[in-house]
PDB file of C-alpha atoms in Angstrom:
ATOM      1  CA  MET U  30      -2.616  -0.410  -2.243  1.00 58.00           C
ATOM      2  CA  LYS U  31      -3.684  -2.894   0.373  1.00 61.00           C
ATOM      3  CA  HIS U  32      -7.351  -2.654  -0.642  1.00 74.00           C
ATOM      4  CA  TYR U  33      -6.960  -4.484  -3.978  1.00 90.00           C
ATOM      5  CA  GLN U  34      -6.080  -8.125  -4.485  1.00 92.00           C
ATOM      6  CA  ASN U  35      -7.166  -8.917  -8.056  1.00 95.00           C
ATOM      7  CA  ILE U  36      -5.823  -6.364 -10.558  1.00 97.00           C
ATOM      8  CA  LEU U  37      -6.309  -6.150 -14.315  1.00 97.00           C
ATOM      9  CA  TYR U  38      -3.898  -4.063 -16.385  1.00 97.00           C
ATOM     10  CA  LEU U  39      -4.999  -3.115 -19.885  1.00 95.00           C
ATOM     11  CA  MET U  40      -2.038  -2.806 -22.232  1.00 92.00           C
ATOM     12  CA  ASN U  41      -2.219  -0.611 -25.315  1.00 85.00           C
ATOM     13  CA  PRO U  42      -0.782  -2.436 -28.364  1.00 79.00           C
ATOM     14  CA  SER U  43       0.136   0.862 -30.047  1.00 74.00           C
ATOM     15  CA  ALA U  44       1.733   2.587 -27.041  1.00 69.00           C
ATOM     16  CA  GLU U  45       5.480   2.670 -26.560  1.00 69.00           C
ATOM     17  CA  GLY U  46       5.536   3.937 -22.971  1.00 71.00           C
ATOM     18  CA  THR U  47       5.724   1.731 -19.890  1.00 83.00           C
ATOM     19  CA  ASP U  48       4.744   4.227 -17.176  1.00 88.00           C
ATOM     20  CA  GLY U  49       1.459   2.489 -16.446  1.00 92.00           C
ATOM     21  CA  LEU U  50       3.115  -0.931 -16.355  1.00 93.00           C
ATOM     22  CA  LYS U  51       5.700   0.318 -13.863  1.00 91.00           C
ATOM     23  CA  GLN U  52       3.000   1.734 -11.632  1.00 92.00           C
ATOM     24  CA  VAL U  53       0.778  -1.360 -11.696  1.00 94.00           C
ATOM     25  CA  LEU U  54       3.679  -3.719 -11.002  1.00 93.00           C
ATOM     26  CA  SER U  55       4.586  -1.574  -7.983  1.00 89.00           C
ATOM     27  CA  MET U  56       0.946  -1.619  -6.824  1.00 90.00           C
ATOM     28  CA  ALA U  57       0.718  -5.397  -7.127  1.00 91.00           C
ATOM     29  CA  ARG U  58       4.025  -5.874  -5.319  1.00 88.00           C
ATOM     30  CA  ASN U  59       3.122  -3.496  -2.475  1.00 84.00           C
ATOM     31  CA  SER U  60      -0.241  -5.188  -1.880  1.00 85.00           C
ATOM     32  CA  SER U  61       0.756  -8.791  -2.732  1.00 88.00           C
ATOM     33  CA  ALA U  62      -2.040  -8.796  -5.323  1.00 92.00           C
ATOM     34  CA  SER U  63      -2.528 -11.046  -8.323  1.00 95.00           C
ATOM     35  CA  LEU U  64      -2.040  -9.246 -11.639  1.00 96.00           C
ATOM     36  CA  HIS U  65      -3.303 -10.080 -15.126  1.00 97.00           C
ATOM     37  CA  LEU U  66      -2.072  -8.251 -18.242  1.00 96.00           C
ATOM     38  CA  LEU U  67      -4.597  -7.979 -21.059  1.00 96.00           C
ATOM     39  CA  MET U  68      -3.820  -6.619 -24.507  1.00 93.00           C
ATOM     40  CA  LEU U  69      -6.808  -6.025 -26.778  1.00 92.00           C
ATOM     41  CA  TYR U  70      -6.466  -5.578 -30.511  1.00 88.00           C
ATOM     42  CA  PRO U  71      -9.157  -4.722 -33.083  1.00 84.00           C
ATOM     43  CA  ALA U  72     -10.549  -7.410 -35.371  1.00 81.00           C
ATOM     44  CA  LEU U  73      -8.441  -7.772 -38.512  1.00 79.00           C
ATOM     45  CA  PRO U  74     -10.010  -7.206 -41.926  1.00 82.00           C
ATOM     46  CA  LYS U  75     -11.135 -10.378 -43.714  1.00 82.00           C
ATOM     47  CA  GLU U  76      -8.235 -10.304 -46.139  1.00 84.00           C
ATOM     48  CA  LEU U  77      -5.741 -10.209 -43.243  1.00 81.00           C
ATOM     49  CA  GLN U  78      -7.308 -12.766 -40.918  1.00 81.00           C
ATOM     50  CA  VAL U  79      -4.943 -15.433 -42.213  1.00 84.00           C
ATOM     51  CA  HIS U  80      -2.235 -13.534 -40.305  1.00 83.00           C
ATOM     52  CA  GLN U  81      -4.118 -13.423 -36.990  1.00 86.00           C
ATOM     53  CA  LYS U  82      -1.975 -16.043 -35.220  1.00 89.00           C
ATOM     54  CA  ALA U  83       1.233 -14.343 -36.324  1.00 91.00           C
ATOM     55  CA  PHE U  84      -0.108 -10.961 -35.231  1.00 90.00           C
ATOM     56  CA  GLU U  85      -1.057 -12.292 -31.795  1.00 91.00           C
ATOM     57  CA  ALA U  86       2.406 -13.827 -31.453  1.00 93.00           C
ATOM     58  CA  PHE U  87       3.934 -10.449 -32.274  1.00 92.00           C
ATOM     59  CA  LEU U  88       1.784  -8.730 -29.623  1.00 92.00           C
ATOM     60  CA  SER U  89       2.704 -11.405 -27.067  1.00 93.00           C
ATOM     61  CA  GLU U  90       6.367 -10.711 -27.767  1.00 93.00           C
ATOM     62  CA  ARG U  91       5.745  -7.004 -27.151  1.00 91.00           C
ATOM     63  CA  ILE U  92       4.196  -7.820 -23.784  1.00 92.00           C
ATOM     64  CA  GLU U  93       7.163 -10.003 -22.808  1.00 93.00           C
ATOM     65  CA  ALA U  94       9.716  -7.396 -23.874  1.00 91.00           C
ATOM     66  CA  SER U  95       7.949  -4.569 -22.006  1.00 91.00           C
ATOM     67  CA  LEU U  96       7.460  -6.710 -18.922  1.00 91.00           C
ATOM     68  CA  LYS U  97      11.092  -7.797 -18.815  1.00 90.00           C
ATOM     69  CA  ASN U  98      12.360  -4.226 -19.147  1.00 90.00           C
ATOM     70  CA  VAL U  99      10.088  -2.911 -16.385  1.00 90.00           C
ATOM     71  CA  GLN U 100      10.794  -5.800 -14.006  1.00 89.00           C
ATOM     72  CA  GLU U 101      14.527  -5.247 -14.412  1.00 88.00           C
ATOM     73  CA  ALA U 102      14.092  -1.508 -13.826  1.00 86.00           C
ATOM     74  CA  LEU U 103      12.105  -2.086 -10.634  1.00 85.00           C
ATOM     75  CA  GLY U 104      14.541  -4.678  -9.283  1.00 81.00           C
ATOM     76  CA  GLY U 105      14.011  -6.778  -6.197  1.00 70.00           C
ATOM     77  CA  GLU U 106      11.052  -9.106  -5.862  1.00 75.00           C
ATOM     78  CA  VAL U 107       8.484  -8.489  -8.571  1.00 78.00           C
ATOM     79  CA  VAL U 108       5.050  -9.927  -9.281  1.00 83.00           C
ATOM     80  CA  GLU U 109       4.913 -12.409 -12.134  1.00 90.00           C
ATOM     81  CA  PRO U 110       1.632 -11.560 -13.879  1.00 95.00           C
ATOM     82  CA  THR U 111      -0.437 -13.764 -16.142  1.00 96.00           C
ATOM     83  CA  ARG U 112      -0.874 -12.392 -19.670  1.00 95.00           C
ATOM     84  CA  GLU U 113      -3.359 -12.597 -22.496  1.00 94.00           C
ATOM     85  CA  VAL U 114      -3.812 -11.202 -25.996  1.00 94.00           C
ATOM     86  CA  MET U 115      -7.426 -10.973 -27.122  1.00 91.00           C
ATOM     87  CA  MET U 116      -9.266  -9.690 -30.181  1.00 88.00           C
ATOM     88  CA  SER U 117     -11.931  -7.059 -29.546  1.00 86.00           C
ATOM     89  CA  ASP U 118     -14.806  -7.270 -32.020  1.00 79.00           C
ATOM     90  CA  SER U 119     -17.001  -4.600 -30.406  1.00 79.00           C
ATOM     91  CA  SER U 120     -16.701  -1.417 -28.355  1.00 89.00           C
ATOM     92  CA  PRO U 121     -13.515  -1.577 -26.226  1.00 91.00           C
ATOM     93  CA  ALA U 122     -15.353  -0.151 -23.194  1.00 93.00           C
ATOM     94  CA  VAL U 123     -17.958  -2.910 -23.418  1.00 94.00           C
ATOM     95  CA  VAL U 124     -15.352  -5.653 -23.864  1.00 94.00           C
ATOM     96  CA  ILE U 125     -13.235  -4.374 -20.969  1.00 96.00           C
ATOM     97  CA  THR U 126     -16.193  -3.927 -18.600  1.00 96.00           C
ATOM     98  CA  ARG U 127     -17.488  -7.413 -19.368  1.00 95.00           C
ATOM     99  CA  TYR U 128     -14.025  -8.838 -18.785  1.00 96.00           C
ATOM    100  CA  VAL U 129     -13.859  -7.114 -15.377  1.00 97.00           C
ATOM    101  CA  LEU U 130     -17.291  -8.443 -14.440  1.00 96.00           C
ATOM    102  CA  ARG U 131     -16.646 -12.008 -15.597  1.00 96.00           C
ATOM    103  CA  HIS U 132     -13.349 -12.331 -13.757  1.00 96.00           C
ATOM    104  CA  GLY U 133     -14.175 -10.345 -10.629  1.00 95.00           C
ATOM    105  CA  TYR U 134     -11.357  -7.779 -10.799  1.00 97.00           C
ATOM    106  CA  ASP U 135     -11.478  -5.167  -8.054  1.00 95.00           C
ATOM    107  CA  LEU U 136      -9.097  -2.744  -9.792  1.00 97.00           C
ATOM    108  CA  LEU U 137      -8.652  -1.896 -13.475  1.00 97.00           C
ATOM    109  CA  VAL U 138      -5.474  -0.044 -14.423  1.00 97.00           C
ATOM    110  CA  LYS U 139      -4.678   1.466 -17.808  1.00 95.00           C
ATOM    111  CA  GLU U 140      -2.562   4.280 -19.154  1.00 93.00           C
ATOM    112  CA  ALA U 141      -4.625   7.406 -19.702  1.00 92.00           C
ATOM    113  CA  GLU U 142      -5.087   8.143 -23.381  1.00 89.00           C
ATOM    114  CA  ASP U 143      -2.810  10.885 -24.682  1.00 83.00           C
ATOM    115  CA  THR U 144      -4.566  14.275 -24.762  1.00 81.00           C
ATOM    116  CA  GLY U 145      -1.618  16.190 -26.159  1.00 77.00           C
ATOM    117  CA  GLY U 146      -0.853  17.855 -22.849  1.00 73.00           C
ATOM    118  CA  GLU U 147      -4.319  19.424 -22.543  1.00 75.00           C
ATOM    119  CA  GLY U 148      -5.348  17.408 -19.478  1.00 77.00           C
ATOM    120  CA  GLY U 149      -8.611  15.603 -19.007  1.00 83.00           C
ATOM    121  CA  PHE U 150      -9.454  12.184 -20.386  1.00 89.00           C
ATOM    122  CA  LYS U 151     -10.505  10.981 -23.822  1.00 89.00           C
ATOM    123  CA  ALA U 152     -13.531   8.931 -24.885  1.00 90.00           C
ATOM    124  CA  LEU U 153     -12.522   5.416 -23.777  1.00 92.00           C
ATOM    125  CA  ASP U 154     -11.293   6.584 -20.378  1.00 93.00           C
ATOM    126  CA  MET U 155     -14.465   8.611 -19.768  1.00 91.00           C
ATOM    127  CA  SER U 156     -16.611   5.658 -20.806  1.00 92.00           C
ATOM    128  CA  LEU U 157     -14.823   3.408 -18.314  1.00 94.00           C
ATOM    129  CA  LEU U 158     -15.205   6.061 -15.616  1.00 92.00           C
ATOM    130  CA  ARG U 159     -18.947   5.945 -16.239  1.00 89.00           C
ATOM    131  CA  LYS U 160     -19.511   2.220 -16.748  1.00 91.00           C
ATOM    132  CA  CYS U 161     -16.768   0.028 -15.280  1.00 93.00           C
ATOM    133  CA  PRO U 162     -17.892  -1.316 -11.877  1.00 93.00           C
ATOM    134  CA  SER U 163     -14.431  -1.763 -10.371  1.00 95.00           C
ATOM    135  CA  ALA U 164     -12.087   0.898  -9.086  1.00 96.00           C
ATOM    136  CA  LEU U 165     -10.302   2.500 -12.046  1.00 96.00           C
ATOM    137  CA  TYR U 166      -6.747   3.834 -12.057  1.00 97.00           C
ATOM    138  CA  LEU U 167      -5.811   5.932 -15.088  1.00 96.00           C
ATOM    139  CA  ALA U 168      -2.035   6.236 -15.087  1.00 95.00           C
ATOM    140  CA  ARG U 169      -0.001   9.163 -16.328  1.00 93.00           C
ATOM    141  CA  PRO U 170       3.801   9.499 -16.207  1.00 91.00           C
ATOM    142  CA  ILE U 171       5.187  10.338 -12.762  1.00 91.00           C
ATOM    143  CA  SER U 172       8.547  12.086 -12.775  1.00 84.00           C
ATOM    144  CA  HIS U 173       9.067  12.176  -9.012  1.00 87.00           C
ATOM    145  CA  SER U 174      10.883   9.421  -7.186  1.00 87.00           C
ATOM    146  CA  ARG U 175       8.604   7.185  -5.098  1.00 86.00           C
ATOM    147  CA  GLU U 176       9.523   8.977  -1.865  1.00 90.00           C
ATOM    148  CA  LYS U 177       8.362  12.329  -3.303  1.00 92.00           C
ATOM    149  CA  ILE U 178       5.134  11.331  -5.056  1.00 95.00           C
ATOM    150  CA  ARG U 179       2.275  13.693  -4.127  1.00 96.00           C
ATOM    151  CA  VAL U 180      -1.066  12.019  -3.384  1.00 97.00           C
ATOM    152  CA  ALA U 181      -4.316  13.957  -2.910  1.00 97.00           C
ATOM    153  CA  VAL U 182      -7.925  12.994  -2.248  1.00 97.00           C
ATOM    154  CA  ALA U 183     -11.066  15.046  -2.822  1.00 95.00           C
ATOM    155  CA  VAL U 184     -14.057  14.558  -0.495  1.00 94.00           C
ATOM    156  CA  ASP U 185     -17.364  16.268   0.193  1.00 91.00           C
ATOM    157  CA  PRO U 186     -18.271  15.803   3.881  1.00 92.00           C
ATOM    158  CA  ILE U 187     -21.820  17.147   3.533  1.00 88.00           C
ATOM    159  CA  THR U 188     -23.711  13.992   2.551  1.00 81.00           C
ATOM    160  CA  GLU U 189     -27.314  12.923   2.900  1.00 75.00           C
ATOM    161  CA  SER U 190     -26.946   9.213   2.130  1.00 83.00           C
ATOM    162  CA  GLU U 191     -25.074   6.312   3.680  1.00 88.00           C
ATOM    163  CA  ASP U 192     -23.527   5.233   0.378  1.00 86.00           C
ATOM    164  CA  ALA U 193     -22.015   8.710  -0.148  1.00 87.00           C
ATOM    165  CA  TYR U 194     -20.619   8.680   3.396  1.00 91.00           C
ATOM    166  CA  ASP U 195     -19.189   5.181   2.923  1.00 93.00           C
ATOM    167  CA  LEU U 196     -17.628   6.254  -0.375  1.00 92.00           C
ATOM    168  CA  ASN U 197     -15.928   9.205   1.336  1.00 93.00           C
ATOM    169  CA  ILE U 198     -14.481   6.850   3.952  1.00 95.00           C
ATOM    170  CA  ARG U 199     -13.173   4.516   1.229  1.00 95.00           C
ATOM    171  CA  LEU U 200     -11.656   7.446  -0.657  1.00 95.00           C
ATOM    172  CA  LEU U 201      -9.747   8.598   2.416  1.00 97.00           C
ATOM    173  CA  GLN U 202      -8.553   5.095   3.301  1.00 96.00           C
ATOM    174  CA  ASN U 203      -7.486   4.275  -0.261  1.00 95.00           C
ATOM    175  CA  ALA U 204      -5.630   7.564  -0.610  1.00 96.00           C
ATOM    176  CA  ARG U 205      -3.924   7.070   2.758  1.00 96.00           C
ATOM    177  CA  SER U 206      -2.806   3.603   1.652  1.00 93.00           C
ATOM    178  CA  ILE U 207      -1.271   5.012  -1.541  1.00 94.00           C
ATOM    179  CA  ALA U 208       0.416   7.842   0.337  1.00 95.00           C
ATOM    180  CA  ASP U 209       1.903   5.345   2.812  1.00 93.00           C
ATOM    181  CA  SER U 210       3.618   3.587  -0.097  1.00 90.00           C
ATOM    182  CA  CYS U 211       4.935   6.900  -1.498  1.00 91.00           C
ATOM    183  CA  SER U 212       5.888  10.111   0.325  1.00 92.00           C
ATOM    184  CA  GLY U 213       3.837   9.352   3.431  1.00 93.00           C
ATOM    185  CA  VAL U 214       2.018  12.688   3.072  1.00 96.00           C
ATOM    186  CA  LEU U 215      -1.667  12.861   2.093  1.00 97.00           C
ATOM    187  CA  ASP U 216      -3.310  16.079   0.880  1.00 98.00           C
ATOM    188  CA  ILE U 217      -7.024  16.090   1.725  1.00 97.00           C
ATOM    189  CA  VAL U 218      -8.987  18.609  -0.351  1.00 96.00           C
ATOM    190  CA  SER U 219     -12.553  19.739   0.220  1.00 94.00           C
ATOM    191  CA  CYS U 220     -14.337  22.703  -1.335  1.00 92.00           C
ATOM    192  CA  TRP U 221     -17.093  24.758   0.260  1.00 88.00           C
ATOM    193  CA  GLU U 222     -19.123  27.772  -0.759  1.00 83.00           C
ATOM    194  CA  TYR U 223     -22.177  29.803   0.206  1.00 75.00           C
ATOM    195  CA  PRO U 224     -24.011  29.837  -3.126  1.00 69.00           C
ATOM    196  CA  TYR U 225     -26.530  32.529  -2.149  1.00 63.00           C
ATOM    197  CA  GLU U 226     -24.002  35.046  -0.905  1.00 56.00           C
ATOM    198  CA  GLU U 227     -23.867  37.326  -3.952  1.00 58.00           C
ATOM    199  CA  TYR U 228     -27.610  37.099  -4.502  1.00 54.00           C
ATOM    200  CA  LEU U 229     -28.361  38.050  -0.897  1.00 53.00           C
ATOM    201  CA  ARG U 230     -25.784  40.821  -0.971  1.00 57.00           C
ATOM    202  CA  HIS U 231     -27.341  42.561  -3.964  1.00 57.00           C
ATOM    203  CA  THR U 232     -31.038  41.673  -3.949  1.00 60.00           C
ATOM    204  CA  PRO U 233     -33.306  44.714  -3.359  1.00 57.00           C
ATOM    205  CA  TRP U 234     -36.025  42.524  -1.901  1.00 57.00           C
ATOM    206  CA  LEU U 235     -34.247  41.597   1.311  1.00 60.00           C
ATOM    207  CA  LYS U 236     -32.607  43.922   3.794  1.00 65.00           C
ATOM    208  CA  ILE U 237     -29.634  41.872   5.063  1.00 64.00           C
ATOM    209  CA  SER U 238     -26.749  43.692   6.663  1.00 66.00           C
ATOM    210  CA  ASP U 239     -23.145  42.920   5.785  1.00 68.00           C
ATOM    211  CA  GLU U 240     -22.654  41.707   9.346  1.00 71.00           C
ATOM    212  CA  GLU U 241     -25.576  39.245   9.115  1.00 65.00           C
ATOM    213  CA  LEU U 242     -24.303  37.946   5.799  1.00 61.00           C
ATOM    214  CA  ALA U 243     -20.763  37.582   7.124  1.00 70.00           C
ATOM    215  CA  ASP U 244     -22.096  35.609  10.096  1.00 72.00           C
ATOM    216  CA  ALA U 245     -24.032  33.305   7.751  1.00 71.00           C
ATOM    217  CA  VAL U 246     -20.912  32.656   5.663  1.00 76.00           C
ATOM    218  CA  VAL U 247     -18.859  31.901   8.782  1.00 83.00           C
ATOM    219  CA  ASN U 248     -21.529  29.467   9.958  1.00 85.00           C
ATOM    220  CA  ILE U 249     -21.476  27.610   6.623  1.00 84.00           C
ATOM    221  CA  TRP U 250     -17.672  27.452   6.745  1.00 88.00           C
ATOM    222  CA  SER U 251     -17.723  26.232  10.343  1.00 91.00           C
ATOM    223  CA  GLU U 252     -20.339  23.521   9.677  1.00 91.00           C
ATOM    224  CA  HIS U 253     -18.465  22.283   6.605  1.00 92.00           C
ATOM    225  CA  ARG U 254     -15.109  22.225   8.387  1.00 95.00           C
ATOM    226  CA  ALA U 255     -16.564  20.419  11.405  1.00 96.00           C
ATOM    227  CA  ALA U 256     -18.108  17.800   9.098  1.00 95.00           C
ATOM    228  CA  LEU U 257     -14.781  17.434   7.273  1.00 96.00           C
ATOM    229  CA  ASP U 258     -12.821  16.956  10.499  1.00 96.00           C
ATOM    230  CA  ALA U 259     -15.384  14.402  11.722  1.00 96.00           C
ATOM    231  CA  LEU U 260     -15.179  12.500   8.422  1.00 96.00           C
ATOM    232  CA  ILE U 261     -11.385  12.318   8.593  1.00 97.00           C
ATOM    233  CA  ALA U 262     -11.597  11.102  12.197  1.00 97.00           C
ATOM    234  CA  ASP U 263     -14.176   8.444  11.227  1.00 97.00           C
ATOM    235  CA  ALA U 264     -11.856   7.175   8.473  1.00 96.00           C
ATOM    236  CA  GLY U 265      -9.216   6.384  11.106  1.00 96.00           C
ATOM    237  CA  ILE U 266      -6.314   7.359   8.880  1.00 96.00           C
ATOM    238  CA  ALA U 267      -2.993   7.865  10.620  1.00 92.00           C
ATOM    239  CA  GLY U 268       0.105   9.552   9.250  1.00 93.00           C
ATOM    240  CA  GLU U 269       0.713  13.073   7.956  1.00 95.00           C
ATOM    241  CA  ASN U 270      -2.557  14.438   6.575  1.00 97.00           C
ATOM    242  CA  ARG U 271      -2.596  18.001   5.239  1.00 97.00           C
ATOM    243  CA  VAL U 272      -6.107  19.439   5.013  1.00 97.00           C
ATOM    244  CA  HIS U 273      -6.940  22.022   2.329  1.00 96.00           C
ATOM    245  CA  HIS U 274     -10.350  23.606   2.993  1.00 95.00           C
ATOM    246  CA  LEU U 275     -10.895  25.637  -0.175  1.00 94.00           C
ATOM    247  CA  ARG U 276     -13.610  28.213  -0.740  1.00 89.00           C
ATOM    248  CA  GLY U 277     -15.249  27.971  -4.153  1.00 88.00           C
ATOM    249  CA  GLU U 278     -16.567  25.440  -6.663  1.00 86.00           C
ATOM    250  CA  ALA U 279     -14.811  22.101  -6.870  1.00 87.00           C
ATOM    251  CA  ARG U 280     -15.052  22.096 -10.655  1.00 85.00           C
ATOM    252  CA  GLU U 281     -12.923  25.244 -10.737  1.00 87.00           C
ATOM    253  CA  LEU U 282     -10.564  24.676  -7.832  1.00 91.00           C
ATOM    254  CA  LEU U 283      -9.494  21.018  -7.968  1.00 92.00           C
ATOM    255  CA  GLY U 284      -7.758  21.218 -11.345  1.00 91.00           C
ATOM    256  CA  LYS U 285      -5.893  24.347 -10.225  1.00 93.00           C
ATOM    257  CA  PHE U 286      -4.923  22.654  -6.969  1.00 95.00           C
ATOM    258  CA  VAL U 287      -3.474  19.672  -8.849  1.00 94.00           C
ATOM    259  CA  ARG U 288      -1.420  21.921 -11.111  1.00 93.00           C
ATOM    260  CA  ASN U 289      -0.240  24.371  -8.455  1.00 95.00           C
ATOM    261  CA  GLU U 290       0.668  21.683  -5.924  1.00 94.00           C
ATOM    262  CA  LYS U 291       2.137  19.346  -8.559  1.00 94.00           C
ATOM    263  CA  VAL U 292      -0.062  16.453  -7.460  1.00 96.00           C
ATOM    264  CA  ASP U 293       0.880  13.123  -9.051  1.00 96.00           C
ATOM    265  CA  ILE U 294      -2.141  11.020  -8.048  1.00 96.00           C
ATOM    266  CA  MET U 295      -5.666  12.254  -7.332  1.00 96.00           C
ATOM    267  CA  VAL U 296      -8.236  10.007  -5.643  1.00 96.00           C
ATOM    268  CA  MET U 297     -11.875  10.877  -6.342  1.00 94.00           C
ATOM    269  CA  GLY U 298     -15.331   9.357  -6.329  1.00 91.00           C
ATOM    270  CA  THR U 299     -18.033   9.333  -8.957  1.00 82.00           C
ATOM    271  CA  VAL U 300     -20.682  10.182  -6.424  1.00 53.00           C
ATOM    272  CA  ALA U 301     -23.759  11.670  -8.083  1.00 48.00           C
ATOM    273  CA  ARG U 302     -26.834   9.443  -7.932  1.00 49.00           C
ATOM    274  CA  THR U 303     -29.717   9.941 -10.365  1.00 42.00           C
ATOM    275  CA  GLY U 304     -31.806   6.802 -10.035  1.00 41.00           C
ATOM    276  CA  ILE U 305     -30.726   5.747 -13.520  1.00 37.00           C
ATOM    277  CA  THR U 306     -28.907   2.413 -13.400  1.00 40.00           C
ATOM    278  CA  GLY U 307     -25.254   2.851 -14.211  1.00 39.00           C
ATOM    279  CA  PHE U 308     -25.306   6.652 -14.197  1.00 38.00           C
ATOM    280  CA  VAL U 309     -23.199   7.890 -11.305  1.00 40.00           C
ATOM    281  CA  ILE U 310     -20.752  10.372 -12.750  1.00 48.00           C
ATOM    282  CA  GLY U 311     -22.140  13.780 -11.862  1.00 55.00           C
ATOM    283  CA  ASN U 312     -21.616  17.078 -13.630  1.00 61.00           C
ATOM    284  CA  THR U 313     -19.164  18.307 -10.994  1.00 69.00           C
ATOM    285  CA  ALA U 314     -17.024  15.156 -11.123  1.00 73.00           C
ATOM    286  CA  GLU U 315     -17.058  15.093 -14.915  1.00 76.00           C
ATOM    287  CA  ASN U 316     -16.027  18.741 -15.129  1.00 79.00           C
ATOM    288  CA  VAL U 317     -13.168  18.078 -12.694  1.00 84.00           C
ATOM    289  CA  PHE U 318     -12.002  15.032 -14.656  1.00 86.00           C
ATOM    290  CA  GLU U 319     -11.859  17.132 -17.824  1.00 83.00           C
ATOM    291  CA  LYS U 320      -9.238  19.379 -16.192  1.00 82.00           C
ATOM    292  CA  LEU U 321      -7.021  16.849 -14.430  1.00 90.00           C
ATOM    293  CA  ASP U 322      -3.527  16.308 -15.776  1.00 91.00           C
ATOM    294  CA  CYS U 323      -2.356  13.735 -13.225  1.00 94.00           C
ATOM    295  CA  SER U 324      -3.015  10.055 -12.570  1.00 95.00           C
ATOM    296  CA  LEU U 325      -6.507   9.352 -11.245  1.00 96.00           C
ATOM    297  CA  LEU U 326      -7.920   6.652  -8.970  1.00 96.00           C
ATOM    298  CA  ALA U 327     -11.720   6.754  -9.278  1.00 95.00           C
ATOM    299  CA  LEU U 328     -14.057   4.825  -6.983  1.00 94.00           C
ATOM    300  CA  LYS U 329     -17.783   4.206  -7.345  1.00 91.00           C
ATOM    301  CA  PRO U 330     -20.385   3.768  -4.592  1.00 88.00           C
ATOM    302  CA  ALA U 331     -20.534   0.243  -3.171  1.00 86.00           C
ATOM    303  CA  GLY U 332     -24.002  -0.391  -4.597  1.00 84.00           C
ATOM    304  CA  TYR U 333     -23.142   0.657  -8.132  1.00 88.00           C
ATOM    305  CA  VAL U 334     -24.469  -1.597 -10.910  1.00 88.00           C
ATOM    306  CA  SER U 335     -22.957  -1.212 -14.373  1.00 91.00           C
ATOM    307  CA  PRO U 336     -25.358  -0.779 -17.308  1.00 90.00           C
ATOM    308  CA  ILE U 337     -23.159  -3.322 -19.112  1.00 92.00           C
ATOM    309  CA  LYS U 338     -23.884  -6.943 -18.244  1.00 93.00           C
ATOM    310  CA  ALA U 339     -21.258  -9.657 -17.935  1.00 92.00           C
ATOM    311  CA  TYR U 340     -23.018 -11.639 -20.679  1.00 90.00           C
ATOM    312  CA  ASP U 341     -25.419 -10.686 -23.437  1.00 77.00           C
TER     313      ASP U 341
END
């Protein structure tokens, strides 16, 4: 990931897996980025606070053991990250977002919370998707070898604002960068539909022939595909790009695409704008996130301002 140079990895003190740590160490190595490991733990009850130093030492040992095992498994030159254990005395999403803001991280990585195989993301992950200003990578286990990892990106080429267009360009370029470090193949997915088709076909108030309606649908498809091709050209992404121009609602099709194509990493934007500071995750994006069962890289528009401030 050549686009990120200052990465924060959030370690879960209760998790045994190291999939996320493996992925973030590979990211940092591939992009020559600095990496900081942060492990948050909840405030201890008053009667146990006398053991706080010992507990932090125990957590630090867990970090060192996990890091050593993953570095040995990766082999070769590996990034030597800085590490920190810190007590969290308020909402984890607030603490994490403030930490990102105060230290200027451009990418936050954490393992996606376990959903019991149901897909989607749980409360903390969804809160970070809504509020964290940096790019967010939610890691899930990847069984494929690096050379076979499937990377996909979802874009909507029909935009009415510069920030949405710029976000689409960043999505394509970020996804291409990830694909270049994996299989070399990028799946570009875009969904289109003609929402009035069924209404116009069956309404008794308008006399529209099947031929006229078919022509209208073809025109919508053609305009959308032309805009998609132009967007991909504007992004200037080389390499093997496979375009999937799907007819239907994104909220229904993207999750199915991920499952059917065995996508390992999906790149998406939180693109809806409402005028409310900090609220950018639209209904479509949120519905898609609820159905994803792969790793997710989520980007926000460049002008996004988090509702959480760096300091009180």
